[in-house]
Amino acid sequence: MASAQQSTCDAVVVGAGFAGLYALHSLRDRLGLSVRAFEAGGGLGGTWYFNRYPGARSDSDSYIYCYTFDRKLLQEWEWSERYPEQPEILRYLNHVADRLDLRRDIQLDTRVTEATFDEAGKAWVIRTDKGDVVTARYLVSAVGCLSSSNQPAFKGAETFLGRSYHTGHWPHGGVDFTARRVGVIGTGASAVQAIPVIAQQAKHLTVFQRTANYCVPARNGKVDPEKVRARKADYERIIEAIRNSYFGFEYDFIMQSVLEAPPEERERVFTEMWDTGGFAFWLANYQDMLFTREANDVCAEFLHNKIRETVKDPAVARMLTPAGYPYGTKRQPLDTNYFETFNKPNVELVDVNETPIEEITPRGVRTSTREHELDILVFATGFDALTGPLNRIAIRGRGGRLLSDKWRDGPHSYLGVAVAGFPNLFTITGPGSPSVLSNMPVSIEQHVDWITGCIGHMRRNRFATVEATGDAEERWTEHVAEVANSTLMPTANSWYVGANIPGKPRVFMPYLGGVGPYRQKCNEIAANGYEGFALAP
Ligand SMILES: Cc1cc2nc3c(=O)[nH]c(=O)nc-3n(C[C@H](O)[C@H](O)[C@H](O)COP(=O)(O)OP(=O)(O)OC[C@H]3O[C@@H](n4cnc5c(N)ncnc54)[C@H](O)[C@@H]3O)c2cc1C
């Protein structure tokens, strides 16, 4: 592995998760570029290297939570369950790295701290925390949308005498909860996966909830081998379907208003989706669910009833019943026995709206009414999503302008992949692209393929720089907001709008126009000679 040094290459890739691995392969092996990838973690895999908490798994079905660019890999790899567990995804990504011989160009344990565009040299000068200084024509960010964990600043946190962990930075050896009193702060998607597993082991589990969540059963399990065979034989169609779908899944909305469906009919449809499990209830529901509150309320009511049916104590059921925001406007958690877990005698729910956390003490967590004594405290408090990992790097474009300054009032980008004033910087699944509102491998592959095409075009035509125009960027940023504002999505206090991070500007960051239409738009832009971009020799 290269030691700290000054060097030059064609492209630097930041990050070695799904996106970084594929970007490295595509730029190096398709275009023949010299590429160096830097990864802050001690291993590759990104999300699946860091998020090792109990119950961690993908909520995307395994047959589509994978790369599709290599048809042989699709046929060879065997997933063991409907939703792959963290260790299996990590094994898969390591297998891909070995198969494509990627490791020799990845430097682990190295964080990119700065990147400055040298206008005279038309290249990026990239610095790392290990002292590397690399000059590269292209800078490809594969830093992930959910890689900068959010650790809320609780008074007294440093005084806690037990052990504390963040789900996004879980220790490699695991955590033994046997005979321990455990507290979990947060009830988002990670917490919903972890809580039922922790509750099985812990002596006592206290869950501190700010916002009740609309959970839907995952219905994980082994997949019938016949179904696996049928899917493998049908991959060409599946790939086409997910690439041109709205969310990167094999789901379509029901082209009818939920308000027009007869009550027995919609109960049957809801029940079918509920029984199928997975994202169907979220992404294949009646088309007006995310557009009008009246329609949304009908879907929400079905879920409210499920909670009441499952949770035995009516007071706890009430606390677990979401209120005050429309269904589907926060990341849909998929659960395995989440609501059932609150029927266990060793599990306690604390609503921190009623009894706020005042401080963390040496012995546990003190709310406005009492101290909860704990041996282990788990922060399931999510991430500074989308802009967080980019803003943590001092990226300086033309005139030395910092990206984090430019994005002070929210991200401005063209297609979520390029930023005016930052030539030759490509942001894979950046804000303003479908990113976290899609099955991400589909969006990652689309971005990497598009970036590879763009750099290929530059090299064939001897362009040294490509840069989004300010005009194209403004129009796209407005379009992203306009599409989001035509739905209910921005109305919730979600991480999609940055509401979980104090002081973060409230902007709906992902693009809601759909994976398929977005892909078409990107392809048209390329076919028209990179419309909205300035290309210069
Ligand atoms: C718990 C959890 C569950 C998820 N479930 C799903 C799911 O069901 N379906 C789905 O589609 N998506 C899911 N996601 C989103 C998931 O992040 C993506 O699917 C995918 O793994 C993203 O890959 P990536 O390479 O873009 O980013 P990441 O996997 O986040 O990798 C980015 C890498 O960049 C590195 N990095 C960041 N900044 C720097 C720097 N300055 N210098 C060096 N390295 C840096 C990070 O260390 C990280 O390893 C989930 C995310 C989480 C956290």
Coordinates of C-alpha atoms and ligand atoms in Angstrom, one line a residue:
M1 CA 0.0 0.0 0.0
A2 CA 1.3 3.4 -0.9
S3 CA 2.6 5.5 2.0
A4 CA 2.1 9.3 2.5
Q5 CA 3.4 10.9 -0.6
Q6 CA 2.9 13.4 -3.5
S7 CA 1.6 11.8 -6.6
T8 CA -0.4 12.4 -9.7
C9 CA -3.1 10.3 -11.3
D10 CA -6.1 10.8 -13.6
A11 CA -8.9 10.4 -11.0
V12 CA -9.3 10.2 -7.3
V13 CA -12.3 8.4 -5.9
V14 CA -13.3 9.2 -2.3
G15 CA -14.9 6.3 -0.5
A16 CA -15.0 2.5 -1.1
G17 CA -18.6 1.5 -0.6
F18 CA -20.9 0.3 -3.4
A19 CA -20.3 3.6 -5.3
G20 CA -16.5 3.9 -4.9
L21 CA -15.8 0.3 -5.9
Y22 CA -17.8 0.6 -9.0
A23 CA -16.4 4.0 -9.9
L24 CA -12.9 2.7 -9.5
H25 CA -13.6 -0.3 -11.7
S26 CA -15.4 1.7 -14.4
L27 CA -12.9 4.5 -14.7
R28 CA -9.9 2.3 -14.5
D29 CA -11.0 -0.8 -16.4
R30 CA -13.3 0.8 -19.0
L31 CA -11.5 4.1 -19.7
G32 CA -8.0 3.0 -18.8
L33 CA -7.5 5.9 -16.3
S34 CA -5.0 5.7 -13.5
V35 CA -7.2 5.9 -10.4
R36 CA -6.6 6.1 -6.6
A37 CA -9.4 5.5 -4.1
F38 CA -9.2 6.7 -0.5
E39 CA -11.4 5.1 2.2
A40 CA -11.6 6.5 5.8
G41 CA -12.6 3.1 7.1
G42 CA -10.3 0.2 8.0
G43 CA -12.0 -2.0 5.4
L44 CA -14.1 -1.5 2.2
G45 CA -17.8 -1.7 2.1
G46 CA -18.9 1.7 3.3
T47 CA -22.3 1.4 5.0
W48 CA -21.9 -2.3 5.4
Y49 CA -18.5 -2.0 7.0
F50 CA -19.6 0.4 9.7
N51 CA -23.3 -0.5 10.4
R52 CA -22.8 -3.8 12.3
Y53 CA -25.5 -3.4 14.9
P54 CA -27.7 -6.4 15.8
G55 CA -30.3 -6.9 13.1
A56 CA -28.6 -4.8 10.5
R57 CA -29.6 -5.7 7.0
S58 CA -30.8 -4.2 3.8
D59 CA -34.4 -3.3 3.4
S60 CA -34.1 -3.7 -0.4
D61 CA -34.7 -7.3 -1.6
S62 CA -31.4 -9.1 -2.1
Y63 CA -31.9 -10.0 -5.8
I64 CA -31.9 -6.2 -6.6
Y65 CA -29.6 -4.9 -3.8
C66 CA -26.5 -5.7 -5.8
Y67 CA -24.6 -4.6 -8.9
T68 CA -26.2 -5.4 -12.2
F69 CA -23.3 -4.4 -14.5
D70 CA -21.7 -7.9 -14.3
R71 CA -24.2 -10.5 -15.5
K72 CA -21.9 -13.4 -14.5
L73 CA -21.7 -12.0 -10.9
L74 CA -25.5 -11.8 -10.8
Q75 CA -25.7 -15.5 -11.8
E76 CA -23.0 -16.7 -9.5
W77 CA -23.7 -14.9 -6.2
E78 CA -26.2 -16.7 -3.9
W79 CA -28.0 -14.6 -1.3
S80 CA -29.2 -16.6 1.6
E81 CA -32.3 -14.6 2.6
R82 CA -34.9 -12.2 1.2
Y83 CA -33.0 -9.3 2.7
P84 CA -29.3 -9.7 3.0
E85 CA -27.8 -9.3 6.4
Q86 CA -24.9 -6.9 7.0
P87 CA -22.1 -9.6 7.1
E88 CA -23.4 -11.1 3.8
I89 CA -23.4 -7.7 2.0
L90 CA -19.9 -7.0 3.3
R91 CA -18.8 -10.5 2.0
Y92 CA -20.4 -9.7 -1.3
L93 CA -18.6 -6.3 -1.7
N94 CA -15.3 -7.9 -0.7
H95 CA -15.8 -10.6 -3.2
V96 CA -16.5 -7.9 -5.9
A97 CA -13.3 -6.1 -4.9
D98 CA -11.3 -9.3 -5.3
R99 CA -12.9 -10.4 -8.5
L100 CA -12.2 -7.0 -10.1
D101 CA -8.8 -6.7 -8.5
L102 CA -9.7 -3.4 -6.9
R103 CA -7.7 -3.5 -3.7
R104 CA -4.4 -2.5 -5.2
D105 CA -5.8 1.0 -5.9
I106 CA -7.6 1.5 -2.6
Q107 CA -5.9 3.1 0.4
L108 CA -7.8 2.3 3.6
D109 CA -7.7 4.1 6.9
T110 CA -7.2 7.4 5.0
R111 CA -9.6 10.3 5.1
V112 CA -9.7 12.9 2.4
T113 CA -9.6 16.2 4.3
E114 CA -9.2 18.8 1.5
A115 CA -9.6 19.1 -2.2
T116 CA -8.7 22.3 -4.0
F117 CA -9.2 23.0 -7.7
D118 CA -6.1 24.4 -9.3
E119 CA -7.5 26.7 -12.0
A120 CA -4.1 27.0 -13.8
G121 CA -3.4 23.3 -13.8
K122 CA -7.0 22.4 -14.4
A123 CA -6.7 19.6 -11.8
W124 CA -7.7 18.9 -8.2
V125 CA -5.1 18.8 -5.5
I126 CA -6.3 16.3 -2.9
R127 CA -5.0 16.0 0.6
T128 CA -5.5 13.3 3.2
D129 CA -5.1 12.9 6.9
K130 CA -2.2 10.6 6.3
G131 CA -0.3 13.3 4.5
D132 CA -0.9 12.3 0.9
V133 CA -1.1 15.0 -1.7
V134 CA -2.5 13.8 -5.0
T135 CA -3.1 15.8 -8.1
A136 CA -5.8 14.4 -10.3
R137 CA -7.8 15.8 -13.2
Y138 CA -11.1 14.3 -11.9
L139 CA -12.4 14.1 -8.4
V140 CA -15.2 11.6 -7.9
S141 CA -17.0 11.7 -4.6
A142 CA -18.4 8.3 -3.5
V143 CA -18.6 9.5 0.1
G144 CA -22.1 8.0 0.6
C145 CA -25.4 9.7 1.6
L146 CA -25.5 8.1 5.1
S147 CA -21.9 7.9 6.2
S148 CA -21.6 10.9 8.5
S149 CA -23.2 9.7 11.8
N150 CA -25.2 12.1 13.9
Q151 CA -24.2 12.1 17.5
P152 CA -26.6 14.5 19.4
A153 CA -24.9 16.6 22.0
F154 CA -26.6 15.5 25.3
K155 CA -25.5 17.3 28.4
G156 CA -23.3 15.0 30.5
A157 CA -22.7 12.4 27.7
E158 CA -19.0 12.1 28.6
T159 CA -19.8 11.3 32.3
F160 CA -21.6 8.0 31.5
L161 CA -19.8 5.1 33.2
G162 CA -21.3 2.4 31.1
R163 CA -20.5 1.7 27.4
S164 CA -22.1 3.6 24.6
Y165 CA -22.2 2.9 20.9
H166 CA -23.6 4.5 17.7
T167 CA -25.3 2.1 15.4
G168 CA -23.4 3.6 12.5
H169 CA -20.0 2.8 14.2
W170 CA -20.6 -0.6 15.7
P171 CA -17.6 -2.4 17.2
H172 CA -16.3 -5.3 15.1
G173 CA -16.5 -7.9 17.9
G174 CA -20.2 -7.1 18.5
V175 CA -21.7 -6.2 21.9
D176 CA -23.0 -8.7 24.4
F177 CA -26.2 -7.4 26.0
T178 CA -26.7 -10.5 28.2
A179 CA -27.9 -9.5 31.7
R180 CA -27.4 -5.8 30.9
R181 CA -29.7 -2.8 31.2
V182 CA -29.7 -1.2 27.8
G183 CA -31.0 2.1 26.5
V184 CA -31.7 2.9 22.9
I185 CA -32.1 6.5 21.8
G186 CA -34.0 6.8 18.5
T187 CA -36.6 4.9 16.7
G188 CA -35.6 5.3 13.0
A189 CA -34.9 2.5 10.6
S190 CA -31.7 1.2 12.3
A191 CA -33.4 1.2 15.7
V192 CA -36.4 -0.6 14.4
Q193 CA -34.0 -3.4 13.2
A194 CA -31.9 -3.4 16.3
I195 CA -34.5 -3.1 19.1
P196 CA -36.2 -6.6 18.7
V197 CA -32.8 -8.3 18.7
I198 CA -31.4 -6.4 21.6
A199 CA -34.6 -7.0 23.6
Q200 CA -34.1 -10.8 23.2
Q201 CA -30.8 -10.6 25.0
A202 CA -30.9 -7.7 27.4
K203 CA -32.1 -7.9 31.0
H204 CA -34.0 -4.7 30.5
L205 CA -34.4 -2.4 27.5
T206 CA -35.5 1.2 27.6
V207 CA -36.4 2.8 24.3
F208 CA -36.3 6.6 24.2
Q209 CA -38.7 7.7 21.4
R210 CA -39.0 11.2 19.9
T211 CA -41.1 10.3 16.9
A212 CA -43.3 7.2 16.5
N213 CA -42.7 5.5 13.2
Y214 CA -44.9 3.8 10.6
C215 CA -43.3 0.4 10.5
V216 CA -44.3 -2.3 8.0
P217 CA -43.3 -5.9 8.3
A218 CA -40.2 -7.0 6.4
R219 CA -41.2 -10.6 6.2
N220 CA -37.7 -11.8 5.9
G221 CA -36.9 -15.5 5.4
K222 CA -35.3 -17.9 3.0
V223 CA -36.3 -17.5 -0.6
D224 CA -37.8 -20.5 -2.4
P225 CA -35.0 -21.9 -4.6
E226 CA -37.5 -22.1 -7.5
K227 CA -38.1 -18.4 -7.2
V228 CA -34.3 -17.7 -7.1
R229 CA -33.9 -19.8 -10.3
A230 CA -36.8 -18.0 -12.0
R231 CA -35.3 -14.6 -11.1
K232 CA -31.9 -15.5 -12.3
A233 CA -33.4 -16.6 -15.7
D234 CA -35.3 -13.3 -15.9
Y235 CA -32.6 -10.8 -14.9
E236 CA -32.6 -9.0 -18.2
R237 CA -36.2 -8.0 -17.7
I238 CA -35.7 -7.3 -14.0
I239 CA -32.8 -4.9 -14.8
E240 CA -34.7 -3.0 -17.4
A241 CA -37.7 -2.8 -15.0
I242 CA -35.8 -1.4 -12.0
R243 CA -33.7 1.0 -14.1
N244 CA -36.9 2.5 -15.6
S245 CA -39.0 2.3 -12.5
Y246 CA -39.8 5.2 -10.1
F247 CA -37.8 4.0 -7.1
G248 CA -35.4 1.4 -8.5
F249 CA -37.7 -1.5 -7.4
E250 CA -40.1 -3.7 -9.2
Y251 CA -43.0 -1.6 -7.9
D252 CA -45.6 0.6 -9.6
F253 CA -48.2 2.8 -8.0
I254 CA -51.8 1.8 -8.2
M255 CA -53.1 4.1 -10.8
Q256 CA -56.2 5.0 -8.9
S257 CA -57.1 7.3 -6.1
V258 CA -57.4 5.5 -2.7
L259 CA -60.5 7.7 -2.1
E260 CA -62.2 6.2 -5.1
A261 CA -61.4 2.6 -4.2
P262 CA -64.4 0.9 -2.5
P263 CA -63.5 0.4 1.2
E264 CA -63.5 -3.5 1.0
E265 CA -61.4 -3.3 -2.1
R266 CA -58.8 -1.1 -0.5
E267 CA -58.7 -3.1 2.7
R268 CA -58.0 -6.2 0.5
V269 CA -55.2 -4.3 -1.3
F270 CA -53.7 -3.0 1.9
T271 CA -53.8 -6.4 3.5
E272 CA -52.1 -8.0 0.5
M273 CA -49.3 -5.4 0.6
W274 CA -49.0 -5.8 4.4
D275 CA -48.8 -9.6 4.0
T276 CA -46.2 -9.4 1.2
G277 CA -44.0 -7.2 3.4
G278 CA -41.2 -4.9 2.3
F279 CA -41.5 -1.5 0.7
A280 CA -44.7 -2.4 -1.2
F281 CA -47.0 -0.5 1.2
W282 CA -44.7 2.6 0.7
L283 CA -43.8 2.4 -2.9
A284 CA -46.7 0.5 -4.6
N285 CA -49.6 2.1 -2.9
Y286 CA -52.4 4.2 -4.4
Q287 CA -51.0 6.9 -6.5
D288 CA -52.4 9.8 -4.4
M289 CA -51.0 8.6 -1.1
L290 CA -48.1 11.0 -1.1
F291 CA -50.0 13.8 -2.7
T292 CA -53.0 14.6 -0.6
R293 CA -53.5 14.4 3.1
E294 CA -57.0 13.0 2.7
A295 CA -55.7 10.0 0.7
N296 CA -52.7 9.7 3.0
D297 CA -54.9 9.5 6.1
V298 CA -56.7 6.5 4.7
C299 CA -53.4 4.6 4.3
A300 CA -52.2 5.7 7.7
E301 CA -55.3 4.6 9.4
F302 CA -54.7 1.0 8.2
L303 CA -51.3 1.1 9.9
H304 CA -52.6 2.7 13.0
N305 CA -55.1 -0.2 13.4
K306 CA -52.3 -2.7 13.0
I307 CA -50.4 -1.1 15.9
R308 CA -53.5 -1.2 18.1
E309 CA -54.1 -4.8 17.2
T310 CA -50.5 -5.8 18.0
V311 CA -49.5 -3.8 21.1
K312 CA -51.4 -5.0 24.2
D313 CA -51.1 -2.1 26.5
P314 CA -53.3 0.7 25.1
A315 CA -51.1 3.5 26.6
V316 CA -48.0 2.0 24.9
A317 CA -49.9 1.5 21.7
R318 CA -50.9 5.2 21.8
M319 CA -47.3 6.2 22.2
L320 CA -46.2 4.0 19.3
T321 CA -48.9 5.4 17.0
P322 CA -47.4 8.0 14.6
A323 CA -49.1 11.4 14.7
G324 CA -48.5 14.8 13.2
Y325 CA -46.9 13.9 9.9
P326 CA -48.2 12.0 6.9
Y327 CA -47.4 8.3 6.3
G328 CA -44.4 7.7 4.0
T329 CA -42.8 11.0 4.3
K330 CA -40.0 9.7 6.5
R331 CA -37.8 6.7 5.6
Q332 CA -40.0 3.6 5.8
P333 CA -38.6 1.2 8.5
L334 CA -39.2 -2.5 7.8
D335 CA -39.6 -4.5 11.0
T336 CA -39.4 -8.0 12.3
N337 CA -41.4 -8.1 15.5
Y338 CA -40.9 -4.4 16.4
F339 CA -44.3 -3.6 17.8
E340 CA -44.5 -7.1 19.4
T341 CA -41.3 -6.3 21.3
F342 CA -43.1 -3.7 23.3
N343 CA -45.3 -6.5 24.8
K344 CA -42.3 -8.0 26.5
P345 CA -42.0 -7.5 30.2
N346 CA -38.4 -6.4 30.0
V347 CA -39.1 -3.6 27.4
E348 CA -40.1 0.0 28.4
L349 CA -40.9 2.9 26.1
V350 CA -40.2 6.5 27.1
D351 CA -41.8 9.3 25.0
V352 CA -39.2 12.1 25.2
N353 CA -41.8 14.6 24.1
E354 CA -43.6 14.0 27.4
T355 CA -40.6 13.5 29.5
P356 CA -37.6 15.0 27.7
I357 CA -34.0 13.7 28.3
E358 CA -32.4 16.3 30.5
E359 CA -29.0 14.8 30.7
I360 CA -26.9 11.7 30.6
T361 CA -25.5 10.9 34.0
P362 CA -22.8 8.5 35.1
R363 CA -25.5 5.9 35.8
G364 CA -27.8 6.4 32.8
V365 CA -30.3 8.8 31.3
R366 CA -32.2 11.3 33.3
T367 CA -35.5 12.5 31.9
S368 CA -37.7 15.2 33.4
T369 CA -39.3 12.6 35.7
R370 CA -36.6 10.1 36.6
E371 CA -33.2 8.5 36.1
H372 CA -33.1 5.4 34.0
E373 CA -30.1 3.3 35.1
L374 CA -28.2 1.7 32.2
D375 CA -25.1 -0.4 31.5
I376 CA -25.1 0.2 27.8
L377 CA -26.4 3.1 25.8
V378 CA -27.1 2.8 22.1
F379 CA -27.4 5.9 19.9
A380 CA -29.6 5.0 16.9
T381 CA -29.6 8.7 16.0
G382 CA -28.9 8.4 12.3
F383 CA -26.8 10.6 10.0
D384 CA -26.1 14.1 8.7
A385 CA -27.5 12.9 5.4
L386 CA -26.4 13.7 1.9
T387 CA -24.6 17.0 2.4
G388 CA -22.9 15.9 5.7
P389 CA -20.1 13.8 4.2
L390 CA -19.3 16.3 1.5
N391 CA -19.3 19.3 3.8
R392 CA -16.9 17.5 6.1
I393 CA -14.2 17.8 3.3
A394 CA -12.8 21.3 2.6
I395 CA -13.6 21.2 -1.1
R396 CA -12.5 24.5 -2.7
G397 CA -13.6 25.3 -6.3
R398 CA -13.0 28.3 -8.5
G399 CA -11.7 31.3 -6.6
G400 CA -11.1 29.1 -3.5
R401 CA -14.8 29.0 -2.7
L402 CA -15.7 26.3 -0.2
L403 CA -18.5 23.9 -1.2
S404 CA -19.8 24.1 2.3
D405 CA -20.1 27.9 2.0
K406 CA -21.9 27.6 -1.3
W407 CA -24.3 25.1 0.3
R408 CA -24.8 27.2 3.4
D409 CA -28.5 27.6 2.6
G410 CA -28.9 24.1 1.2
P411 CA -27.4 22.1 -1.7
H412 CA -27.3 23.6 -5.2
S413 CA -26.3 21.1 -7.9
Y414 CA -27.0 20.2 -11.5
L415 CA -28.6 16.7 -11.7
G416 CA -27.1 16.0 -8.2
V417 CA -23.9 15.0 -9.9
A418 CA -22.1 18.3 -10.7
V419 CA -21.8 21.7 -9.0
A420 CA -21.2 25.1 -10.8
G421 CA -17.8 26.5 -9.8
F422 CA -16.4 23.1 -9.1
P423 CA -15.1 21.7 -12.5
N424 CA -14.4 18.0 -12.9
L425 CA -16.0 17.2 -9.5
F426 CA -18.6 14.4 -9.8
T427 CA -20.8 13.6 -6.8
I428 CA -22.2 10.1 -7.0
T429 CA -25.8 10.1 -5.6
G430 CA -25.3 13.7 -4.5
P431 CA -28.2 15.9 -3.2
G432 CA -30.5 16.7 -6.1
S433 CA -30.4 13.1 -7.5
P434 CA -32.8 10.2 -6.6
S435 CA -30.2 8.8 -4.2
V436 CA -31.8 7.8 -0.9
L437 CA -35.3 7.7 -2.5
S438 CA -34.3 4.8 -4.5
N439 CA -32.9 1.3 -4.3
M440 CA -29.4 2.8 -4.2
P441 CA -27.3 0.3 -6.2
V442 CA -29.5 1.2 -9.2
S443 CA -28.8 4.9 -8.8
I444 CA -25.1 4.4 -8.0
E445 CA -24.7 2.4 -11.2
Q446 CA -26.5 5.0 -13.3
H447 CA -24.4 7.8 -11.9
V448 CA -21.1 5.9 -12.4
D449 CA -22.1 4.9 -15.9
W450 CA -23.0 8.5 -16.7
I451 CA -19.8 9.9 -15.2
T452 CA -17.7 7.3 -17.2
G453 CA -19.5 8.4 -20.3
C454 CA -18.9 12.1 -19.6
I455 CA -15.2 11.6 -18.9
G456 CA -14.9 9.4 -22.0
H457 CA -16.5 12.2 -24.1
M458 CA -14.0 14.7 -22.6
R459 CA -11.0 12.6 -23.4
R460 CA -12.1 11.7 -27.0
N461 CA -12.7 15.4 -27.6
R462 CA -9.8 16.8 -25.7
F463 CA -11.7 18.7 -23.2
A464 CA -9.8 19.4 -20.0
T465 CA -12.7 20.5 -17.9
V466 CA -16.5 20.0 -17.6
E467 CA -18.5 22.3 -15.3
A468 CA -22.2 22.8 -14.7
T469 CA -23.3 26.3 -15.7
G470 CA -24.8 28.4 -13.0
D471 CA -28.0 28.7 -15.0
A472 CA -28.5 25.0 -15.4
E473 CA -27.7 24.5 -11.8
E474 CA -30.3 27.0 -10.6
R475 CA -33.0 25.6 -12.9
W476 CA -32.3 22.0 -11.7
T477 CA -32.3 23.1 -8.0
E478 CA -35.6 24.8 -8.5
H479 CA -37.0 21.8 -10.3
V480 CA -35.9 19.5 -7.4
A481 CA -37.8 21.8 -5.0
E482 CA -40.8 22.1 -7.2
V483 CA -41.2 18.3 -7.6
A484 CA -40.8 17.8 -3.8
N485 CA -43.2 20.6 -3.0
S486 CA -45.9 19.0 -5.2
T487 CA -45.9 16.1 -2.7
L488 CA -46.4 15.7 1.1
M489 CA -42.8 14.6 1.5
P490 CA -41.2 17.9 2.7
T491 CA -43.9 18.4 5.4
A492 CA -42.3 15.9 7.8
N493 CA -39.4 16.6 10.1
S494 CA -37.3 14.0 8.4
W495 CA -33.6 13.7 7.6
Y496 CA -34.6 14.2 3.9
V497 CA -35.0 17.8 4.9
G498 CA -32.2 17.9 7.4
A499 CA -34.5 18.3 10.4
N500 CA -32.5 15.9 12.5
I501 CA -29.4 18.2 12.5
P502 CA -29.7 21.4 14.5
G503 CA -29.1 24.4 12.3
K504 CA -29.2 22.5 9.0
P505 CA -31.1 24.4 6.4
R506 CA -34.5 22.9 5.7
V507 CA -34.3 21.8 2.1
F508 CA -35.7 18.6 0.7
M509 CA -32.5 17.1 -0.7
P510 CA -33.2 14.0 -2.8
Y511 CA -34.8 14.2 -6.3
L512 CA -38.4 12.9 -6.3
G513 CA -38.9 12.9 -10.1
G514 CA -38.2 9.1 -10.3
V515 CA -35.2 6.9 -11.2
G516 CA -36.4 6.1 -14.7
P517 CA -37.4 9.7 -15.8
Y518 CA -34.1 11.0 -14.2
R519 CA -32.1 8.4 -16.1
Q520 CA -33.8 9.5 -19.3
K521 CA -33.1 13.1 -18.6
C522 CA -29.4 12.4 -17.9
N523 CA -29.1 10.4 -21.1
E524 CA -30.7 13.2 -23.1
I525 CA -28.4 15.8 -21.7
A526 CA -25.4 13.6 -22.6
A527 CA -26.8 13.0 -26.1
N528 CA -27.2 16.7 -26.6
G529 CA -23.5 17.3 -26.1
Y530 CA -23.8 17.7 -22.3
E531 CA -26.4 20.4 -22.2
G532 CA -26.1 22.7 -19.2
F533 CA -22.4 22.0 -18.9
A534 CA -19.4 24.1 -20.1
L535 CA -16.7 22.0 -21.7
A536 CA -13.4 23.6 -22.2
P537 CA -10.0 22.5 -23.6
Ligands
LIG1 C1 -28.3 1.0 8.2 C2 -28.5 1.3 6.7 C3 -29.4 0.5 6.0 C4 -29.5 0.8 4.6 N1 -30.4 0.1 3.9 C5 -30.5 0.4 2.5 C6 -31.5 -0.4 1.7 O1 -32.2 -1.2 2.2 N2 -31.6 -0.1 0.4 C7 -30.8 0.9 -0.1 O2 -30.9 1.1 -1.3 N3 -29.9 1.6 0.6 C8 -29.8 1.4 1.9 N4 -28.9 2.1 2.7 C9 -28.2 3.2 2.0 C10 -26.7 2.7 1.7 O3 -25.9 3.7 2.2 C11 -26.6 2.5 0.2 O4 -27.4 1.4 -0.2 C12 -25.1 2.1 -0.2 O5 -24.5 1.2 0.7 C13 -24.4 3.4 -0.4 O6 -23.1 3.1 -1.0 P1 -22.1 4.3 -1.2 O7 -20.8 3.7 -1.7 O8 -22.7 5.4 -2.0 O9 -21.9 4.9 0.3 P2 -21.3 4.3 1.6 O10 -21.6 2.9 1.7 O11 -21.8 5.2 2.7 O12 -19.7 4.5 1.4 C14 -19.1 5.7 1.5 C15 -17.7 5.5 2.0 O13 -17.0 6.8 1.9 C16 -16.2 6.9 2.9 N5 -15.9 8.3 3.1 C17 -16.7 9.3 3.4 N6 -16.0 10.5 3.4 C18 -14.7 10.2 3.2 C19 -13.5 10.9 3.2 N7 -13.6 12.3 3.3 N8 -12.4 10.3 2.9 C20 -12.3 9.0 2.7 N9 -13.4 8.2 2.8 C21 -14.6 8.8 3.0 C22 -16.9 6.3 4.1 O14 -16.0 5.9 5.1 C23 -17.7 5.2 3.5 O15 -17.0 4.0 3.6 C24 -28.8 1.9 4.0 C25 -28.0 2.6 4.8 C26 -27.8 2.4 6.1 C27 -26.9 3.2 7.0

